[in-house]
Short mmCIF file of C-alpha atoms and ligand atoms in Angstrom, two decimals:
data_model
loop_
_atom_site.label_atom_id
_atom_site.label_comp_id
_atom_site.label_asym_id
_atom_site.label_seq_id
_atom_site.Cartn_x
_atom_site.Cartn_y
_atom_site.Cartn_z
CA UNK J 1 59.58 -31.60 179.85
CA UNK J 2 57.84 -30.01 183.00
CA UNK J 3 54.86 -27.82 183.26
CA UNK J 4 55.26 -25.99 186.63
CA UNK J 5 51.97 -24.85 188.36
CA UNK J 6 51.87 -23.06 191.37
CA UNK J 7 53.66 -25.84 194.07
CA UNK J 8 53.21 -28.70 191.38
CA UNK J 9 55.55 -29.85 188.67
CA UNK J 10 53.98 -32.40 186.06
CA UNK J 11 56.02 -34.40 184.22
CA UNK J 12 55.39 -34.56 180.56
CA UNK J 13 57.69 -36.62 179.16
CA UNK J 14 56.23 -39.97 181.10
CA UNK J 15 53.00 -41.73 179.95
CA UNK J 16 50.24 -39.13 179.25
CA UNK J 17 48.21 -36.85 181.95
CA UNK J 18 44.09 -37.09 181.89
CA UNK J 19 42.65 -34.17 182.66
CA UNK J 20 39.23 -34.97 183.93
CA UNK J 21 36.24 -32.64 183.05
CA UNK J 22 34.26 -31.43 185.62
CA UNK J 23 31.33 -29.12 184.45
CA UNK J 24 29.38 -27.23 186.79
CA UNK J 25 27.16 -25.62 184.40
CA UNK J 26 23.60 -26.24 183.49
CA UNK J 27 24.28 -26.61 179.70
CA UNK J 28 26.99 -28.00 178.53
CA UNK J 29 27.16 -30.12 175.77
CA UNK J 30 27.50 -33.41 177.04
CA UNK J 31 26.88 -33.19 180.78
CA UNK J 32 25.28 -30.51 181.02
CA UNK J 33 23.24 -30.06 184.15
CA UNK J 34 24.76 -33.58 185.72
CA UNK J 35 27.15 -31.96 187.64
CA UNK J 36 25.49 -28.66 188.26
CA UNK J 37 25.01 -29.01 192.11
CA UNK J 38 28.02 -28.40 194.16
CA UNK J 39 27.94 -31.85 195.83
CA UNK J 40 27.32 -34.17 192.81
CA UNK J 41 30.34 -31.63 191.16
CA UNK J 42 32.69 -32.90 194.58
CA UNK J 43 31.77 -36.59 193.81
CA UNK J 44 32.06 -36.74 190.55
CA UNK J 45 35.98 -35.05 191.21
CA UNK J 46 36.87 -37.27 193.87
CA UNK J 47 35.57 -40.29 191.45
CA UNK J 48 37.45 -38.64 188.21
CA UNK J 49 40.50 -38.53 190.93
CA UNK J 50 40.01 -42.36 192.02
CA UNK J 51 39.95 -43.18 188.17
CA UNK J 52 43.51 -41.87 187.61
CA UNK J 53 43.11 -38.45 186.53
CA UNK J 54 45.69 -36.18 187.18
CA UNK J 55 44.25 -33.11 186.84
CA UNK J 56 40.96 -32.01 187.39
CA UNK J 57 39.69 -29.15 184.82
CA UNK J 58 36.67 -27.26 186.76
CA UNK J 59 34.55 -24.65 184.37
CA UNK J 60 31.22 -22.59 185.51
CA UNK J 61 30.58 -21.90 181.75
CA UNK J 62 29.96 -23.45 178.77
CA UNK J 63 31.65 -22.62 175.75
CA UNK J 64 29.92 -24.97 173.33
CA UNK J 65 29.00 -23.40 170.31
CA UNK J 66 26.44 -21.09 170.91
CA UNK J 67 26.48 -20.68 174.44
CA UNK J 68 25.12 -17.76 176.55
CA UNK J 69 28.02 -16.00 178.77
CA UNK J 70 27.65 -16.31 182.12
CA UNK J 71 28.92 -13.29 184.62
CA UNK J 72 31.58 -13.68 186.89
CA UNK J 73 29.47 -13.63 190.30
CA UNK J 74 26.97 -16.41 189.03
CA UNK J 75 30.84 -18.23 187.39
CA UNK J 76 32.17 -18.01 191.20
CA UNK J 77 29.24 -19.20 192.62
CA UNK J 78 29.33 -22.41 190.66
CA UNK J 79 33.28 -23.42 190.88
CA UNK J 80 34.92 -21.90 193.68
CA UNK J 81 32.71 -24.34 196.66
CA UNK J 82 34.05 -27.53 194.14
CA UNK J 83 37.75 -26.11 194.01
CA UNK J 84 37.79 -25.41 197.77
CA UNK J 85 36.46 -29.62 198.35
CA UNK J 86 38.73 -30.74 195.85
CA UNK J 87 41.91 -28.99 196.21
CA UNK J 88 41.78 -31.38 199.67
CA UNK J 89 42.06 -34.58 197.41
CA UNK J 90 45.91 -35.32 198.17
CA UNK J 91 48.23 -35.00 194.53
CA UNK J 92 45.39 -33.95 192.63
CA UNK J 93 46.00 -30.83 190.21
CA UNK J 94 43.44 -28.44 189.54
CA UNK J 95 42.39 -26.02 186.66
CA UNK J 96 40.15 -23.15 186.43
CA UNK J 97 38.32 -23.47 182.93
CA UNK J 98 37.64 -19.69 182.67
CA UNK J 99 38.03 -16.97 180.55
CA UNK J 100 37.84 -14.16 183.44
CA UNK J 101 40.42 -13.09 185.73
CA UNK J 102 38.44 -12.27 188.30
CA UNK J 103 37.15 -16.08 188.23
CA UNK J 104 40.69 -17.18 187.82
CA UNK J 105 42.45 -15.12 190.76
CA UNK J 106 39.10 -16.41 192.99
CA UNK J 107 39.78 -19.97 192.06
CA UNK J 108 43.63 -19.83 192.38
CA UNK J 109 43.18 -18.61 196.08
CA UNK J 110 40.34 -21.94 196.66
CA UNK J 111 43.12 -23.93 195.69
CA UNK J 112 43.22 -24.42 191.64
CA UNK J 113 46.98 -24.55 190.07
CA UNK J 114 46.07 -23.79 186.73
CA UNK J 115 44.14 -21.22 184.09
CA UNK J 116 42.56 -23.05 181.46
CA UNK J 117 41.65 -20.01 179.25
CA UNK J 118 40.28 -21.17 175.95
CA UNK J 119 40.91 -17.53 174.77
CA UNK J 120 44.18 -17.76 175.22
CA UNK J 121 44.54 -14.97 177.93
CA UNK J 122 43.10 -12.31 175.14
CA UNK J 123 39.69 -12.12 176.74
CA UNK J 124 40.26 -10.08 179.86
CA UNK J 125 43.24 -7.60 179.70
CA UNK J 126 43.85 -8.72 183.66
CA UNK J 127 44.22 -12.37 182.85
CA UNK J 128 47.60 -12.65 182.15
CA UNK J 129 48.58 -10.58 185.15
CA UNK J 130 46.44 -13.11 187.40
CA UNK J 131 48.33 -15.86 186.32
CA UNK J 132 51.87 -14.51 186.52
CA UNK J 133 51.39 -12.81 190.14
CA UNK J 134 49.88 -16.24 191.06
CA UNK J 135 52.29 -18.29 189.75
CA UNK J 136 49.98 -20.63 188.07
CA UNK J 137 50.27 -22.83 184.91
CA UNK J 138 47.87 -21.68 182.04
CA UNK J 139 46.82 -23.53 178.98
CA UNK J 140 46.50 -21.39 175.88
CA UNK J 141 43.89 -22.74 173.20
CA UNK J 142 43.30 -21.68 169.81
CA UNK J 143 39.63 -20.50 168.90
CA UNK J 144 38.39 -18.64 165.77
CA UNK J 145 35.74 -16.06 166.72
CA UNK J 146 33.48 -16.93 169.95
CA UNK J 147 31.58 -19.50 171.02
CA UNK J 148 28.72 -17.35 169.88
CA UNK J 149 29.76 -17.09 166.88
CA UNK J 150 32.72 -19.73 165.83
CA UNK J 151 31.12 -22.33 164.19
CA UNK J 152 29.30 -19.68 161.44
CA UNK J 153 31.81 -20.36 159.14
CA UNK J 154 35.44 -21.06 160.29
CA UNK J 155 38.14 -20.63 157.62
CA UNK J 156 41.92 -20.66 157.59
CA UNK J 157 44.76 -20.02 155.16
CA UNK J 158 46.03 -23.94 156.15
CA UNK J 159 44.74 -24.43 159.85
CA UNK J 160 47.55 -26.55 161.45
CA UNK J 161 50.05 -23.94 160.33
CA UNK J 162 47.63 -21.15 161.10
CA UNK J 163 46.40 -22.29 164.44
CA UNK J 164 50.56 -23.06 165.24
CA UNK J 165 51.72 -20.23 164.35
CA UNK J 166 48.80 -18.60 166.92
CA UNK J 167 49.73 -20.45 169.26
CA UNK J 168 53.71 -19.74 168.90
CA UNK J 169 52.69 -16.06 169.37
CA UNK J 170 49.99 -16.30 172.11
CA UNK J 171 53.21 -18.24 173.98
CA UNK J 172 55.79 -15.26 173.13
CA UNK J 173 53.21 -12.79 174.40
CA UNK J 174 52.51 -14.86 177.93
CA UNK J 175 56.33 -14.73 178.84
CA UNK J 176 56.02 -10.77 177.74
CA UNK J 177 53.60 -10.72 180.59
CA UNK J 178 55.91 -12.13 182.84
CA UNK J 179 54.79 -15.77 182.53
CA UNK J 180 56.88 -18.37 183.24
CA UNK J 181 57.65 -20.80 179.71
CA UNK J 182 57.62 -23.72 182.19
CA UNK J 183 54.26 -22.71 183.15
CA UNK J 184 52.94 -22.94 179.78
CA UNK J 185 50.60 -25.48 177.72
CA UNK J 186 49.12 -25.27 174.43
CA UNK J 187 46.00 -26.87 172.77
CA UNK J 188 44.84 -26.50 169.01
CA UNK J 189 41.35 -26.35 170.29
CA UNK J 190 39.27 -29.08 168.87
CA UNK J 191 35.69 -27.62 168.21
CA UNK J 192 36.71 -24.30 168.64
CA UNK J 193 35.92 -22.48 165.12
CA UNK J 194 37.03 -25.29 162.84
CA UNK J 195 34.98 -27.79 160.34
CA UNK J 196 35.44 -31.50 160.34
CA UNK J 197 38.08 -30.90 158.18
CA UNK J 198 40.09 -28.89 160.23
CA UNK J 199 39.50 -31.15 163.12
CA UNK J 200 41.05 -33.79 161.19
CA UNK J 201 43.98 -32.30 159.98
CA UNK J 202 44.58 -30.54 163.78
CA UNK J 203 44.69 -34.25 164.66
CA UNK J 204 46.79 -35.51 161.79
CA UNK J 205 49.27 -33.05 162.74
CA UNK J 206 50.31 -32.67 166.24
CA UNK J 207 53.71 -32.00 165.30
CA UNK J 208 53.61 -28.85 164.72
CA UNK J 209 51.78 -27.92 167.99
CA UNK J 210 54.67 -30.12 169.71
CA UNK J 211 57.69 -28.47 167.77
CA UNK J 212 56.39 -25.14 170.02
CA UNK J 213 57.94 -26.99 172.69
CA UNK J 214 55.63 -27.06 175.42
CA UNK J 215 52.98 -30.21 176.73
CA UNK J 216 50.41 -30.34 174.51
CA UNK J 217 46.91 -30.54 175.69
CA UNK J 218 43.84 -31.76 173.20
CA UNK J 219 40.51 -31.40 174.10
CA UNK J 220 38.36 -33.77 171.53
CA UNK J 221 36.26 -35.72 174.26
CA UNK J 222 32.70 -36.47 172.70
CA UNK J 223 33.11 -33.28 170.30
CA UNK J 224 30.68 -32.83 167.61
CA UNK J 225 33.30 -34.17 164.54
CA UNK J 226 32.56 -37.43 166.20
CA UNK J 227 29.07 -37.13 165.14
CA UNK J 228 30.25 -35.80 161.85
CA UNK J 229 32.71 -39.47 161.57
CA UNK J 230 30.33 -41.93 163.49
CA UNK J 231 26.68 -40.56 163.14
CA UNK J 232 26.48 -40.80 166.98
CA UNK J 233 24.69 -38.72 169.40
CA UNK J 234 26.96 -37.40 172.26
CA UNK J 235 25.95 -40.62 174.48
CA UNK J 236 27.90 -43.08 172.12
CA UNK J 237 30.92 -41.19 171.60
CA UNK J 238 33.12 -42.87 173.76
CA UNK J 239 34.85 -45.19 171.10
CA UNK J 240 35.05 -42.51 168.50
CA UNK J 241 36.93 -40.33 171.58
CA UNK J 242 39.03 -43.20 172.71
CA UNK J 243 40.11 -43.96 168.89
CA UNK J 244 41.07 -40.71 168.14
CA UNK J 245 42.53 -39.91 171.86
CA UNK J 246 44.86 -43.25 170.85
CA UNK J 247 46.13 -41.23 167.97
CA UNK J 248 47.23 -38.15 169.60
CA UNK J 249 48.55 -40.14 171.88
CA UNK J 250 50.67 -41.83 169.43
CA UNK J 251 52.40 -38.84 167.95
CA UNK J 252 52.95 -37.62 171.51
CA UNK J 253 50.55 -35.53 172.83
CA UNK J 254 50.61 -35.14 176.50
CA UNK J 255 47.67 -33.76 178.56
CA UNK J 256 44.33 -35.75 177.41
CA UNK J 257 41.21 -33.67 178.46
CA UNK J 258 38.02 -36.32 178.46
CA UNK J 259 34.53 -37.02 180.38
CA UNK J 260 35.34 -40.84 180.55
CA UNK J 261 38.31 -40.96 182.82
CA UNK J 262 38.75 -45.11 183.60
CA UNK J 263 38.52 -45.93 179.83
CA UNK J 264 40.97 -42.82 178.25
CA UNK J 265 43.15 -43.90 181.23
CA UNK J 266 43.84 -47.46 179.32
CA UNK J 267 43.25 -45.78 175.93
CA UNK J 268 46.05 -43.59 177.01
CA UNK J 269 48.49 -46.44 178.68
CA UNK J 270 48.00 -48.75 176.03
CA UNK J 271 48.64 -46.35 173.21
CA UNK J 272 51.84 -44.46 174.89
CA UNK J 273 53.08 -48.22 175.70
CA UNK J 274 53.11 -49.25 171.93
CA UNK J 275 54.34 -45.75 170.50
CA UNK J 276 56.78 -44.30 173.19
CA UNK J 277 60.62 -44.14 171.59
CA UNK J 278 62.11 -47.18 172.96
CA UNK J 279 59.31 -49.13 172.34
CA UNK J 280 56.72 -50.95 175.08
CA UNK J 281 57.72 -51.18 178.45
CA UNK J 282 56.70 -55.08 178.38
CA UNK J 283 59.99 -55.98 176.44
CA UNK J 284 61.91 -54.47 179.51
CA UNK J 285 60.02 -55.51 182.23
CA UNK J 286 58.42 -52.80 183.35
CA UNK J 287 55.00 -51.87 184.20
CA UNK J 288 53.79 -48.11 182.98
CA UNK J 289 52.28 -45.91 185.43
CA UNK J 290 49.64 -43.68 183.22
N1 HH2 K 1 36.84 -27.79 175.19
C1 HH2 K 1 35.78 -27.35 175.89
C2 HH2 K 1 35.98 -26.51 177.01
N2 HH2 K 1 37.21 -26.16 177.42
N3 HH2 K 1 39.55 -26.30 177.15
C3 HH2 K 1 40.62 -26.74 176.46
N4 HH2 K 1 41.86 -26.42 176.86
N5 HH2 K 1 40.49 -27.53 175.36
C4 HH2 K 1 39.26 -27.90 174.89
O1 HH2 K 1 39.20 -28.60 173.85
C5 HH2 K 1 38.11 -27.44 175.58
C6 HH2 K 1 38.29 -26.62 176.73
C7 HH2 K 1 34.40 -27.73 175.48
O2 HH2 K 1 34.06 -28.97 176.04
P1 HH2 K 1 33.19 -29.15 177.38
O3 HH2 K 1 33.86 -28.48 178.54
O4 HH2 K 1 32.92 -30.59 177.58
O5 HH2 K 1 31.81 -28.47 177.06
P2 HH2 K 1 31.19 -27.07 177.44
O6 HH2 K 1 32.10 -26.00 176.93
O7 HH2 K 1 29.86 -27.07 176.74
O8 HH2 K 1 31.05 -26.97 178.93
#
């Protein structure tokens, strides 16, 4: 399967993408205020790049539970000097993490190739039009409520085939909007309005999400359920994220978004080596290219 953005076509059918996380933002849950000058933002990019990400996914505002919006001009001013330097890095991909289209259109002109909208393109009536006339691939996520409000109490019918079926519609009403389907991801949205429980049976059962047909992207990098699982503060998350990143993997999810590029990199060979169809690439000689 391809997922065409802009002048780039990624393959999703070879060994998983990383998409790196680059947050320019003073408060973001994990990072927050690390990469919140434009130049440490560049370096961390170019090293995310150098690590074997594929794509880099640039936001200019938190959405961790609870967050203050941020407005557009202050947005711009964060991402668009980072896209401009890294859209330079040669094969690199990158994505706008940004619910407004007035960010998005900005950042598509700097040089980005995708919309990352964790609204799903249902936040600013102009989004999906920015993405269409641009010609960019978009990632549609799945959140209940807003980041104000989504953790208050999160409830679904049965959330895998809740947060599917979603999905399945958010994807007929992109193409309405003149979308390409080849353009399109979807992601469950780890985090995103869901309990522990729901995290863990989003994760459990990616094939729902993958009988919609398009690359699936999940998003569970140092999340809070980690805590929840491991009683660890967001500084020793990494094996909890590379454990569970190992088994989306395995049931064949194909865009990885993470803060520890060099280690989900291996996570991700290792685990696509062992469960590909066909079996490892070992047995036939061949060395996987993640
Ligand atoms: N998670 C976050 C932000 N954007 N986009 C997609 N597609 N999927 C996700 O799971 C997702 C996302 C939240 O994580 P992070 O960017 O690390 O934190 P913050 O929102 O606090 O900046």
């Amino acid at each position: 399967m391809e997922w065409r953005c802009r002048d780039r076509i990624l393959d999703c059918d070879g060994p998983p993408l990383v998409m790196g996380i680059l947050n320019v933002t003073p408060d973001s849950f994990s990072d927050g205020g690390r990469f919140a000058d434009t130049d440490q933002a560049v370096a961390q990019g170019r090293r995310m790049a150098g690590d074997g990400a594929a794509i880099l996914d640039v936001g200019g505002e938190s959405t961790r539970p609870g967050a203050a919006p941020v407005d557009a001009p202050e947005e711009l001013r964060r991402v668009i000097p980072v896209i401009e330097a890294l859209a330079e890095l040669p094969g690199i991909v990158i994505s706008i993490d940004t619910m407004k289209a007035a960010v998005a259109r900005e950042a598509l002109r700097a040089g980005a190739h995708i919309v990352n909208d964790v609204s799903a393109l249902t936040h600013d009536p102009d989004m999906p039009g920015v993405v269409a006339a641009g010609g960019a691939g978009a990632v549609l996520m799945h959140m209940q409520g807003t980041p104000r409000t989504m953790q208050a109490a999160p409830a679904y019918r049965d959330v895998v085939a809740d947060t599917a079926g979603y999905l399945a519609g958010r994807l007929a009403a992109a193409q309405q909007h003149g979308i390409a389907p080849e353009a399109l991801a979807i992601d469950p949205g780890i985090g995103f309005g869901k309990t522990l429980a729901h995290n863990l049976a989003i994760l459990g059962g990616l094939h729902a999400y993958l009988a919609l047909g398009r690359p699936l992207v999940i998003g569970l990098s140092r999340k809070r359920f980690l805590e929840a699982l491991t009683g660890r503060p967001v500084a020793g998350r990494l094996a909890g994220s590379l454990a569970a990143l190992a088994c989306a993997v395995a049931q064949g999810a194909q865009v990885l978004r993470v803060h520890d590029v060099a280690p989900s990199v291996d996570a991700c060979r290792t685990a696509w080596a062992i469960m590909r169809p066909g079996g490892a690439p070992a047995a036939e000689g061949r060395a996987p290219a993640c």
